[in-house]
PDB file of C-alpha atoms and ligand atoms in Angstrom:
ATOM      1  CA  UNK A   1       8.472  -6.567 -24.343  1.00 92.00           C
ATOM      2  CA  UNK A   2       8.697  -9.175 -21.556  1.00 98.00           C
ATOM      3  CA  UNK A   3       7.301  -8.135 -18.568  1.00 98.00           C
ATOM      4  CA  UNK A   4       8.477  -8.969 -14.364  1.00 98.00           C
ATOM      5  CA  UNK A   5       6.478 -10.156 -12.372  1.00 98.00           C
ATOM      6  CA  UNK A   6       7.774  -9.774  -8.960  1.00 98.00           C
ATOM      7  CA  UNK A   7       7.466 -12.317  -6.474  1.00 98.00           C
ATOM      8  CA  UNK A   8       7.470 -11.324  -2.796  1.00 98.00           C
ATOM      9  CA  UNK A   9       6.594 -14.230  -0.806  1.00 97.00           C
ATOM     10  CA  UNK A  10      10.135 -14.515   0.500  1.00 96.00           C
ATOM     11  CA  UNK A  11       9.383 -11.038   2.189  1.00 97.00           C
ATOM     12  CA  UNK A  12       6.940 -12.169   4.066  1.00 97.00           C
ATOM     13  CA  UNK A  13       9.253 -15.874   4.976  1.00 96.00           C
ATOM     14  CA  UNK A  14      11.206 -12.955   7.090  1.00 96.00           C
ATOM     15  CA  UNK A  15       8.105 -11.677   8.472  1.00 95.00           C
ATOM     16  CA  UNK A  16       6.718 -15.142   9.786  1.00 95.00           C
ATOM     17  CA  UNK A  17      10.339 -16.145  11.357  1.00 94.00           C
ATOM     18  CA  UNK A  18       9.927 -13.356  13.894  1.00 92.00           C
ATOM     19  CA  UNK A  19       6.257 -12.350  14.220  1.00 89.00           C
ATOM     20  CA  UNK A  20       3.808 -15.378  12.897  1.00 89.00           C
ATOM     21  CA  UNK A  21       2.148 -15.259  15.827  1.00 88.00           C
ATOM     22  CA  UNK A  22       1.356 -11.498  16.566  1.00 88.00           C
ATOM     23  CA  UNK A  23       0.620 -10.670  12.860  1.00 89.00           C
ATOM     24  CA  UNK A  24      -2.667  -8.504  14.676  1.00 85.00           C
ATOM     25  CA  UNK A  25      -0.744  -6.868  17.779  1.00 85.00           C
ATOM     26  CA  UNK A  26      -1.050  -3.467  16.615  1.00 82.00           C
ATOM     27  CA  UNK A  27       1.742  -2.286  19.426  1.00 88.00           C
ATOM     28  CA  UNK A  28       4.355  -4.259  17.738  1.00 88.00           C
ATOM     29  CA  UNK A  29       6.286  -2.696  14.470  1.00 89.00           C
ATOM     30  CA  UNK A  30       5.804  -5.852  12.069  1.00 91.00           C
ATOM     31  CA  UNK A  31       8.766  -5.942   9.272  1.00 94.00           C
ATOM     32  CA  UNK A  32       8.737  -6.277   6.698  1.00 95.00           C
ATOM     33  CA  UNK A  33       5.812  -4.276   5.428  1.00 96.00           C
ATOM     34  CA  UNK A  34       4.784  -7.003   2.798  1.00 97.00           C
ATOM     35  CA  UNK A  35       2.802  -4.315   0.861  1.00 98.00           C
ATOM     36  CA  UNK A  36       5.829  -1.650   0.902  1.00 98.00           C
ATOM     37  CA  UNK A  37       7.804  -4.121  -0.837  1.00 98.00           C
ATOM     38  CA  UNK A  38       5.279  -4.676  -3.104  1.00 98.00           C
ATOM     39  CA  UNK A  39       4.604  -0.801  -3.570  1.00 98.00           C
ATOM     40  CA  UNK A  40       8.547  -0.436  -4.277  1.00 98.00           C
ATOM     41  CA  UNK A  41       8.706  -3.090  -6.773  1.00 98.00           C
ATOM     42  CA  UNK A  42       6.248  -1.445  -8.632  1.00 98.00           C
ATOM     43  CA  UNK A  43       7.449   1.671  -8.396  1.00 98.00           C
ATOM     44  CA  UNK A  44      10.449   0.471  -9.571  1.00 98.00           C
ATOM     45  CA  UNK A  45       8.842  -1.207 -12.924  1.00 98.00           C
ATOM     46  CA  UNK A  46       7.144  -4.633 -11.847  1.00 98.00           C
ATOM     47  CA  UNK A  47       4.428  -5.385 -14.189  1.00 98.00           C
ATOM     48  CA  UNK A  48       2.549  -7.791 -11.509  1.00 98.00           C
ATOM     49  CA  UNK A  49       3.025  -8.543  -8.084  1.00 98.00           C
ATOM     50  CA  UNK A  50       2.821 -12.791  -7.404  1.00 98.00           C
ATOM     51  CA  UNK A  51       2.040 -13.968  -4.052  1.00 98.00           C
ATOM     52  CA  UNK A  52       1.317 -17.480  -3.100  1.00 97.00           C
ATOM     53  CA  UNK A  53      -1.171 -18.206  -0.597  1.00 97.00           C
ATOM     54  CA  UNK A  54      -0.020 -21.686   0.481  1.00 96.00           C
ATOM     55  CA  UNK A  55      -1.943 -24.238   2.284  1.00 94.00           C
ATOM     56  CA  UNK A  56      -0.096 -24.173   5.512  1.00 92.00           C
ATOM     57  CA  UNK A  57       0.183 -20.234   5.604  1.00 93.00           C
ATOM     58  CA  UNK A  58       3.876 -20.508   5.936  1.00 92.00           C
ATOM     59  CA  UNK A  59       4.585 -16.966   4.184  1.00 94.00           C
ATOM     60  CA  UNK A  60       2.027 -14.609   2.959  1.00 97.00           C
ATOM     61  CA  UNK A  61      -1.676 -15.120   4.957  1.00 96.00           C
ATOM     62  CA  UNK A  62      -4.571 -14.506   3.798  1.00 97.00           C
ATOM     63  CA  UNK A  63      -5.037 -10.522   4.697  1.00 96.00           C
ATOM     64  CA  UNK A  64      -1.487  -9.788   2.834  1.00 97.00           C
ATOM     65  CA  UNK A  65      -3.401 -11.077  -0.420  1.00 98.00           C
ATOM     66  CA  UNK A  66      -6.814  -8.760   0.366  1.00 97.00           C
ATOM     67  CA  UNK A  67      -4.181  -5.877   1.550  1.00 97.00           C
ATOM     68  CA  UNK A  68      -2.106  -6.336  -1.720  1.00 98.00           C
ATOM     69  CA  UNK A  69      -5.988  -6.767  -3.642  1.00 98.00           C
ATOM     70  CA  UNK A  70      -6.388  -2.995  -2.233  1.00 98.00           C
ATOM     71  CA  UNK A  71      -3.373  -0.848  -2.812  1.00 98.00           C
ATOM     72  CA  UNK A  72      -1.090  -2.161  -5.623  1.00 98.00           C
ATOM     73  CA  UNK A  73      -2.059  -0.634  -8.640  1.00 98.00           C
ATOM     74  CA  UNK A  74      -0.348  -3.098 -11.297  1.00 98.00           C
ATOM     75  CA  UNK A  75      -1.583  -6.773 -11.385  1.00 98.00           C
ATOM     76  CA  UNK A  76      -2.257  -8.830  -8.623  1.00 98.00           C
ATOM     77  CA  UNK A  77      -0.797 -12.706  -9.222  1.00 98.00           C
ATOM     78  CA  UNK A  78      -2.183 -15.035  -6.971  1.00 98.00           C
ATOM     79  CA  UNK A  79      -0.093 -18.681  -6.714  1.00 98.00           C
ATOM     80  CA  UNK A  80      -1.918 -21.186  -5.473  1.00 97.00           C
ATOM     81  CA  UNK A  81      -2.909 -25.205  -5.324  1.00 96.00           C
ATOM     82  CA  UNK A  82      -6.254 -26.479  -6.142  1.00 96.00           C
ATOM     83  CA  UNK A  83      -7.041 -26.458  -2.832  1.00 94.00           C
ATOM     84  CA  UNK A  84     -10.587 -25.796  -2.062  1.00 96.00           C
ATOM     85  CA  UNK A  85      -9.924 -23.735   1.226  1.00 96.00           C
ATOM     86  CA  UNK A  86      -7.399 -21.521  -1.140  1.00 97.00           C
ATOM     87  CA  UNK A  87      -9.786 -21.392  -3.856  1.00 98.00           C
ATOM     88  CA  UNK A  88     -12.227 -20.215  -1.776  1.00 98.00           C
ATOM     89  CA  UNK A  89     -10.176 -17.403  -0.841  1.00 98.00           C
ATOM     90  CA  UNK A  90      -9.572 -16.389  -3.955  1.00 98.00           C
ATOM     91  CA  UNK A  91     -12.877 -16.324  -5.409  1.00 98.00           C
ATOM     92  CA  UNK A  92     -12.961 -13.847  -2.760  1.00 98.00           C
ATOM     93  CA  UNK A  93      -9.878 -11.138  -3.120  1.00 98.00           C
ATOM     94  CA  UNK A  94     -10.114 -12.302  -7.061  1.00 98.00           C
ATOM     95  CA  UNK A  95      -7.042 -11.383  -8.220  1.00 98.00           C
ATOM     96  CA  UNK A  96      -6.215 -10.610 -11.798  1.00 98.00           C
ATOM     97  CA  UNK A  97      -4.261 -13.561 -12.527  1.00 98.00           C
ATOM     98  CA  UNK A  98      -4.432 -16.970 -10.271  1.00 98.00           C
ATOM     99  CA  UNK A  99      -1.129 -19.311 -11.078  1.00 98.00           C
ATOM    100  CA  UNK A 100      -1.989 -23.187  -9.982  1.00 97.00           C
ATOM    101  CA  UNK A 101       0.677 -24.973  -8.496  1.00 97.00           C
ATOM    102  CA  UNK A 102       1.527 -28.026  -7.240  1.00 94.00           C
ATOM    103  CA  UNK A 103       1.905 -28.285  -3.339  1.00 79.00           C
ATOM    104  CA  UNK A 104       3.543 -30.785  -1.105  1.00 72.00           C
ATOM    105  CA  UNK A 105       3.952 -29.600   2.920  1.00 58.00           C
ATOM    106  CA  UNK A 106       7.610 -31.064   2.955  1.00 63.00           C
ATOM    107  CA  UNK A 107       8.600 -28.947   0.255  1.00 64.00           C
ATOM    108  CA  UNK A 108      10.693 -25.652   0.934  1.00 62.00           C
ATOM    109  CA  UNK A 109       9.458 -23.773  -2.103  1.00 65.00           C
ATOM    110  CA  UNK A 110       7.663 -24.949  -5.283  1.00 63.00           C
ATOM    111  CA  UNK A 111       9.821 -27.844  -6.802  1.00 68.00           C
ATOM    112  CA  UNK A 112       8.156 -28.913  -9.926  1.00 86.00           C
ATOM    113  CA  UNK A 113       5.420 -28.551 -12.633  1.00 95.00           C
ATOM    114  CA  UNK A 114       1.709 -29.428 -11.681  1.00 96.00           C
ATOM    115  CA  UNK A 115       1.126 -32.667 -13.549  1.00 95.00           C
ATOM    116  CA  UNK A 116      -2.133 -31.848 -15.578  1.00 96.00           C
ATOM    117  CA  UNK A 117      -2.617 -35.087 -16.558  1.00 95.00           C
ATOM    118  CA  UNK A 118      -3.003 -37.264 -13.371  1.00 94.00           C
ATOM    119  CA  UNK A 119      -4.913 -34.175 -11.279  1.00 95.00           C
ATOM    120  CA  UNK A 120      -6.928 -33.323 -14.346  1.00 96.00           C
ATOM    121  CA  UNK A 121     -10.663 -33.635 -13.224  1.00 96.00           C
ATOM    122  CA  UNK A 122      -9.301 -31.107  -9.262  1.00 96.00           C
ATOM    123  CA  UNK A 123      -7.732 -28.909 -11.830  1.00 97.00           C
ATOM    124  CA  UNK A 124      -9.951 -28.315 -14.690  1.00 98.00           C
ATOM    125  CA  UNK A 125     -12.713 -27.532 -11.880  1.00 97.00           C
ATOM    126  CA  UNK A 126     -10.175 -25.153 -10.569  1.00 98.00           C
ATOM    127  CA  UNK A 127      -9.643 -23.504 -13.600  1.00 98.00           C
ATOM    128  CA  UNK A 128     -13.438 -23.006 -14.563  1.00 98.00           C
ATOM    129  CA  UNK A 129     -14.377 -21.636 -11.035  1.00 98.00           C
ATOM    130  CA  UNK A 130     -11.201 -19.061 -11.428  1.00 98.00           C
ATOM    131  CA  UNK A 131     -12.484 -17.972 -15.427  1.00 98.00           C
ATOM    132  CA  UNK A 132     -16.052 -17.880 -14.137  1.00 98.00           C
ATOM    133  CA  UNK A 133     -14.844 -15.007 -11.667  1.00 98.00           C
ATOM    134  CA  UNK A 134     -12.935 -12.811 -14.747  1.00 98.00           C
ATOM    135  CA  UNK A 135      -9.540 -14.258 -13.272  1.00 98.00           C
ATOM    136  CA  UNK A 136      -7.293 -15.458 -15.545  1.00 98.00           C
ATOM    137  CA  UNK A 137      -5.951 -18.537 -14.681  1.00 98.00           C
ATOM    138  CA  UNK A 138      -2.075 -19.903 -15.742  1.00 98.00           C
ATOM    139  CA  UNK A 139      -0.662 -23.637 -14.352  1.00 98.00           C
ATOM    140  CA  UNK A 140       2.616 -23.853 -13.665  1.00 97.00           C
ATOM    141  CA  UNK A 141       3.924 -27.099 -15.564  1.00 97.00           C
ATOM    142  CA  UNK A 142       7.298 -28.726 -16.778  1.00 97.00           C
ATOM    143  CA  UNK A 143       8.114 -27.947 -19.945  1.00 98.00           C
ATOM    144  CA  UNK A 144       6.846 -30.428 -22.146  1.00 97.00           C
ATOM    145  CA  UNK A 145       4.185 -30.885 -24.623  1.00 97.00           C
ATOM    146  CA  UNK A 146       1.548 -33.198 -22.956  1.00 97.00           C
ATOM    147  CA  UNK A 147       1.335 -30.995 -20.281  1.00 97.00           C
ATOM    148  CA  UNK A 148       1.016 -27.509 -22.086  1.00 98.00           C
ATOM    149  CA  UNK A 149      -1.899 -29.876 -24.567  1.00 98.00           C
ATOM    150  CA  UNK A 150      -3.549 -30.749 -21.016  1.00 98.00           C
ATOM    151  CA  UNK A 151      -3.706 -26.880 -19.935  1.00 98.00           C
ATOM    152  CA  UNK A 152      -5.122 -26.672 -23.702  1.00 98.00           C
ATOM    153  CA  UNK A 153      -7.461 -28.846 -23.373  1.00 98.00           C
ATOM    154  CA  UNK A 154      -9.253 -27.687 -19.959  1.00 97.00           C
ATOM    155  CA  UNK A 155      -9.369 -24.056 -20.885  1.00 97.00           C
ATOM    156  CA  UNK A 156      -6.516 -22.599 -18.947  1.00 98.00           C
ATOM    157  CA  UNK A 157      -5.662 -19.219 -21.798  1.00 98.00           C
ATOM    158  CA  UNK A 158      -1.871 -19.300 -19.525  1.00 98.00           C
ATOM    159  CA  UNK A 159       0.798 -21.741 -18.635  1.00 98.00           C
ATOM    160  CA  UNK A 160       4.056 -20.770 -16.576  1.00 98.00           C
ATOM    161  CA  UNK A 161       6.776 -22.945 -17.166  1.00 98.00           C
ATOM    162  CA  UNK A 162       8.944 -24.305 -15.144  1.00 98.00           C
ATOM    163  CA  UNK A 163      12.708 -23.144 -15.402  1.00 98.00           C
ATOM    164  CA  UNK A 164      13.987 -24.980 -12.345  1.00 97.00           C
ATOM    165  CA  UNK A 165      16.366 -27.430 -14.417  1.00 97.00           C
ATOM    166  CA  UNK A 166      17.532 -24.711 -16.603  1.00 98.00           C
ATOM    167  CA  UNK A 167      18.704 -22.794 -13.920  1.00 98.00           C
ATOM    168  CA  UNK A 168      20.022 -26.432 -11.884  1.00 97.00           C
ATOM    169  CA  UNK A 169      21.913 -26.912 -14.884  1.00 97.00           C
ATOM    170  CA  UNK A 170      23.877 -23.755 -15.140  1.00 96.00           C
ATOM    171  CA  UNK A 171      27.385 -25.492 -14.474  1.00 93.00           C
ATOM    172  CA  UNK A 172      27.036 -27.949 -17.090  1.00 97.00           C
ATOM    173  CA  UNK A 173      26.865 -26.290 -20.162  1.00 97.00           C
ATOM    174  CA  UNK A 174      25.417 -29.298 -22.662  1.00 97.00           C
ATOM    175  CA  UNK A 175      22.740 -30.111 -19.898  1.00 98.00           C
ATOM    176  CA  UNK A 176      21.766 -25.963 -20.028  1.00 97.00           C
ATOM    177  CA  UNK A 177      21.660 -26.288 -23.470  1.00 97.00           C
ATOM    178  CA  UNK A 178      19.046 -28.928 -23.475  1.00 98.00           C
ATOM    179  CA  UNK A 179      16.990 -27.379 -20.664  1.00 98.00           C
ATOM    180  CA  UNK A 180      16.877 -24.490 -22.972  1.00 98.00           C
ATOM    181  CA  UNK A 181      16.091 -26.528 -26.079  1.00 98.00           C
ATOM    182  CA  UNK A 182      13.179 -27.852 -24.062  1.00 98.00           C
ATOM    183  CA  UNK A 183      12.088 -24.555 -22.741  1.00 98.00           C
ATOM    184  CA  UNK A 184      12.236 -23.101 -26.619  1.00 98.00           C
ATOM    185  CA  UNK A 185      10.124 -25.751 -28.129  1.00 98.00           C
ATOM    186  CA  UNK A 186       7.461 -25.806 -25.489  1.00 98.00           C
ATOM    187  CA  UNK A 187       6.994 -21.698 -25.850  1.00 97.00           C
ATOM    188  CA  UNK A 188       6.616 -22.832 -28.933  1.00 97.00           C
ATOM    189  CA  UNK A 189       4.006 -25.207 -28.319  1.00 98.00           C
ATOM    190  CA  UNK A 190       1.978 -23.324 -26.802  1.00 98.00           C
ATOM    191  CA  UNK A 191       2.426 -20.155 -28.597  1.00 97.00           C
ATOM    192  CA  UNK A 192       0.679 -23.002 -31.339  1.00 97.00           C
ATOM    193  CA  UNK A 193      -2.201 -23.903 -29.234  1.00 98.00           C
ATOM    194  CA  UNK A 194      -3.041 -19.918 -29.042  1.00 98.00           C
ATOM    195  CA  UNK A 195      -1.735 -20.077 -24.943  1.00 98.00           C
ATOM    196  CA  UNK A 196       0.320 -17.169 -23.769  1.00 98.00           C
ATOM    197  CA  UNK A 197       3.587 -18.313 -22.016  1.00 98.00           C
ATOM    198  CA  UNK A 198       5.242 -17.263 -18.907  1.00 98.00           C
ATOM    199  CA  UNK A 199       7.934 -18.607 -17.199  1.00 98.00           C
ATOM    200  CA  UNK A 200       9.760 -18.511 -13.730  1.00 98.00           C
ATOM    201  CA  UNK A 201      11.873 -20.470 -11.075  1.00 97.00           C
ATOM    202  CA  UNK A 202      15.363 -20.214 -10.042  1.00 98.00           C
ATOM    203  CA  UNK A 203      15.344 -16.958 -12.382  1.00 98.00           C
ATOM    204  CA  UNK A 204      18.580 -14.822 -11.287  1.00 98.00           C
ATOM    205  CA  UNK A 205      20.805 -12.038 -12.551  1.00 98.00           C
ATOM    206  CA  UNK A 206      23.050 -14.047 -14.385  1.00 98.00           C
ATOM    207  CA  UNK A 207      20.615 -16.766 -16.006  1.00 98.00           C
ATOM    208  CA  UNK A 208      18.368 -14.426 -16.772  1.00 98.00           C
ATOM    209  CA  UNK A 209      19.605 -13.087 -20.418  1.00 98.00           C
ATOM    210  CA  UNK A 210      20.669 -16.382 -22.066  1.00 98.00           C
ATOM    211  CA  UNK A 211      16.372 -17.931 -21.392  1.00 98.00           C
ATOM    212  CA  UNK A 212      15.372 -14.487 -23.235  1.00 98.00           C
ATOM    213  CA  UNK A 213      17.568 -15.476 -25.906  1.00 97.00           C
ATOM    214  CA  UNK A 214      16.472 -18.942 -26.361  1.00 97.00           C
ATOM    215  CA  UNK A 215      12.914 -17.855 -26.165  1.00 96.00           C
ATOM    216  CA  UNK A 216      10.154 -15.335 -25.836  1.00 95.00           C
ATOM    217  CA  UNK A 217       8.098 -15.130 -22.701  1.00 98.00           C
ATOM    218  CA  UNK A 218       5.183 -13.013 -21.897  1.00 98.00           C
ATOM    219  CA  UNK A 219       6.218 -12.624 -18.349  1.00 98.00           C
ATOM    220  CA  UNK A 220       8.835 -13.818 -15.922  1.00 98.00           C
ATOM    221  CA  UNK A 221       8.040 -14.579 -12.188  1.00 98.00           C
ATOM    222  CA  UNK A 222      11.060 -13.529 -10.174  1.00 98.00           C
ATOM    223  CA  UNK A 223      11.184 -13.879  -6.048  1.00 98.00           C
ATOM    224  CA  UNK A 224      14.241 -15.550  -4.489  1.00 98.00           C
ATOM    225  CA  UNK A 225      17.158 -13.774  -6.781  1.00 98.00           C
ATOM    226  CA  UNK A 226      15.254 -10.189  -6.317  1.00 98.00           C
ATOM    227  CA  UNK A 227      14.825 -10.599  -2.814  1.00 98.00           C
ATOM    228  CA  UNK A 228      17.870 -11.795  -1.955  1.00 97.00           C
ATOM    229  CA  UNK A 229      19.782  -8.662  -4.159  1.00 98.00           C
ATOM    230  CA  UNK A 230      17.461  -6.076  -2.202  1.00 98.00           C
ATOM    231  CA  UNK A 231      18.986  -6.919   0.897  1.00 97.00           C
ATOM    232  CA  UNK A 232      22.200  -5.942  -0.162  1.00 98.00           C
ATOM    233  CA  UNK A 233      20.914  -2.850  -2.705  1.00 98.00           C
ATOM    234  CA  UNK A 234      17.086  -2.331  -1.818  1.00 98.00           C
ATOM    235  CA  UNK A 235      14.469  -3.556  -3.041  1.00 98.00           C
ATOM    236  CA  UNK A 236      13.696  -0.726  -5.623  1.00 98.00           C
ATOM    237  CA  UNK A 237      17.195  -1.285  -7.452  1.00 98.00           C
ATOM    238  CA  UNK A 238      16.602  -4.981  -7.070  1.00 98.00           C
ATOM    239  CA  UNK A 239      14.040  -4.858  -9.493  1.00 98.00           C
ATOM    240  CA  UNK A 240      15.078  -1.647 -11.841  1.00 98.00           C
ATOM    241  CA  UNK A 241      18.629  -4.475 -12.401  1.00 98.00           C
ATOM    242  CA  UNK A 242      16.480  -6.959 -13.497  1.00 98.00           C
ATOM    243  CA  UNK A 243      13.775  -4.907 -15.302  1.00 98.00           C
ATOM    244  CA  UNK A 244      17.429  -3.623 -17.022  1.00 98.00           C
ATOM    245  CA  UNK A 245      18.047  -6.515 -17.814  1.00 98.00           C
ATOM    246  CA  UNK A 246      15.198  -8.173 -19.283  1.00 98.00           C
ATOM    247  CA  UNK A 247      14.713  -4.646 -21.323  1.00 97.00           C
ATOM    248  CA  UNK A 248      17.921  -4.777 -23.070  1.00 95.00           C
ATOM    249  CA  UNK A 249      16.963  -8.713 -24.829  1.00 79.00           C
TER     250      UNK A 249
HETATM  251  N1  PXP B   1       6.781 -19.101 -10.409  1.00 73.43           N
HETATM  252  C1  PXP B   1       6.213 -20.024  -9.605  1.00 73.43           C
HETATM  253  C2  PXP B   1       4.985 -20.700 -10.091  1.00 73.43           C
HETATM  254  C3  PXP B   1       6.761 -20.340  -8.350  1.00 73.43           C
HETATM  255  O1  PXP B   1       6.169 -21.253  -7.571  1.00 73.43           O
HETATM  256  C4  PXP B   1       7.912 -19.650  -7.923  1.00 73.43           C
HETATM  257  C5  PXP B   1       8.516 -19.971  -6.596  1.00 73.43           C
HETATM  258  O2  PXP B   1       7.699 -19.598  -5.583  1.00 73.43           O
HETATM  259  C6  PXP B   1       8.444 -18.656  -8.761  1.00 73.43           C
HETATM  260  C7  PXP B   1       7.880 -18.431 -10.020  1.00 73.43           C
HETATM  261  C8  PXP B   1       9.614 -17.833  -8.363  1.00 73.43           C
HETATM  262  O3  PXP B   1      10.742 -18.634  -8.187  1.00 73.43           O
HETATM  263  P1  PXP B   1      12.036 -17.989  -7.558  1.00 73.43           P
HETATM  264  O4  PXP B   1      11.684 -17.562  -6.166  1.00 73.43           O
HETATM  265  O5  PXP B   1      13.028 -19.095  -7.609  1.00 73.43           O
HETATM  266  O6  PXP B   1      12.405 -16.809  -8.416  1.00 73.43           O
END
């Protein structure tokens, strides 16, 4: 059975527009409660909760991750770059699984697979500091073969791809074919090279069921559709839709 991971970093984008700078005033009600959201989501059948510790601390900071270490009792996801001040953190919380993305500051959210290949020497060291620690590490890549060989080839047991094009592509059918072609045969791939597959990006309630069909996934990461559906239904049914929904492939 595919599992959900849910991503809640967009919680905590809400959080930061109003109170990034009195995260510690202990007078002031602080919402939303970035670990009741994640508490919900579980209770409503997450499998793992992601959160991405960025470089620039834009969303989730670094106590949400040691706060969501603490309480959540399903698996802790950590996103991050292979950024030495982030890996330092979490060689600290150690979450269960660490996902390695690529990070630019201009960026609004994560746009693309990491590129294995030309950041192989920062990423393999990333990887081996992460396994070292009983973390199991995934990268986040494109979906093609080189990269998913890369991952192979410096040890990482998990690679997420990247559905971002699928999901771009969803008015043009012949385009969303291919994406999906290309998404198939890379699960493939690496199902090959003994690497369990994940996948996430631009995953909503109507894409959702045809990238189940076209292929099997360990795991999808979920944030900005979820998120966006709990403000109109809550954040429990949110998640039991798309838990539904992944269920009945
Ligand atoms: N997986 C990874 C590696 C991501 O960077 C993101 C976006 O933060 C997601 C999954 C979730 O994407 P979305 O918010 O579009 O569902």
């Amino acid at each position: 059975m595919t599992k959900l991971g849910v991503n809640i970093d967009h919680s905590a984008t809400l959080r930061q527009a109003r109170y990034r700078d009195c995260l510690d005033n202990r007078q002031i009600i602080i919402e939303p409660d970035v670990l009741q959201i994640a508490l919900l989501a579980e209770k409503a059948g997450a499998d793992s909760i992601t959160a991405h510790l960025r470089e620039d601390r834009r969303h989730m900071v670094d106590a949400d991750l040691a706060n969501l270490r603490r309480n959540i009792s399903t698996k802790l996801n950590m996103e991050m770059a292979c950024n030495p001040d982030v890996l330092s953190v979490a060689l600290d919380i150690v979450p269960d699984y660490a996902c390695l993305v690529p990070e630019n500051r201009a960026e609004v959210t994560t746009e693309g697979g990491l590129d294995i290949l030309s950041n192989m020497q920062k990423t393999a060291k990333t990887v081996e500091a992460l396994s070292q620690k009983g973390v199991v590490v995934s990268i986040f890549i494109d979906p093609e073969a080189k990269q998913i060989e890369a991952a192979k080839s410096i040890g990482a047991p998990v690679v997420e791809l990247h559905t971002g094009a699928y999901a771009n592509s969803w008015g043009d059918l012949p385009k969303r074919q291919r994406e999906l072609e290309r998404l198939r045969r890379a699960s493939e791939r690496a199902r090959e090279l003994g690497i369990t597959v994940n996948s996430g990006h631009g995953i909503n309630y109507q894409n959702v069921s045809p990238l189940l069909e076209a292929a099997a996934f360990n795991e999808l990461n979920i944030g900005h559709s979820i998120i966006c559906r709990a403000l109109v239904v809550g954040i429990e049914k949110a998640v039991s839709e798309m838990k539904a929904l992944i269920n009945a492939r």
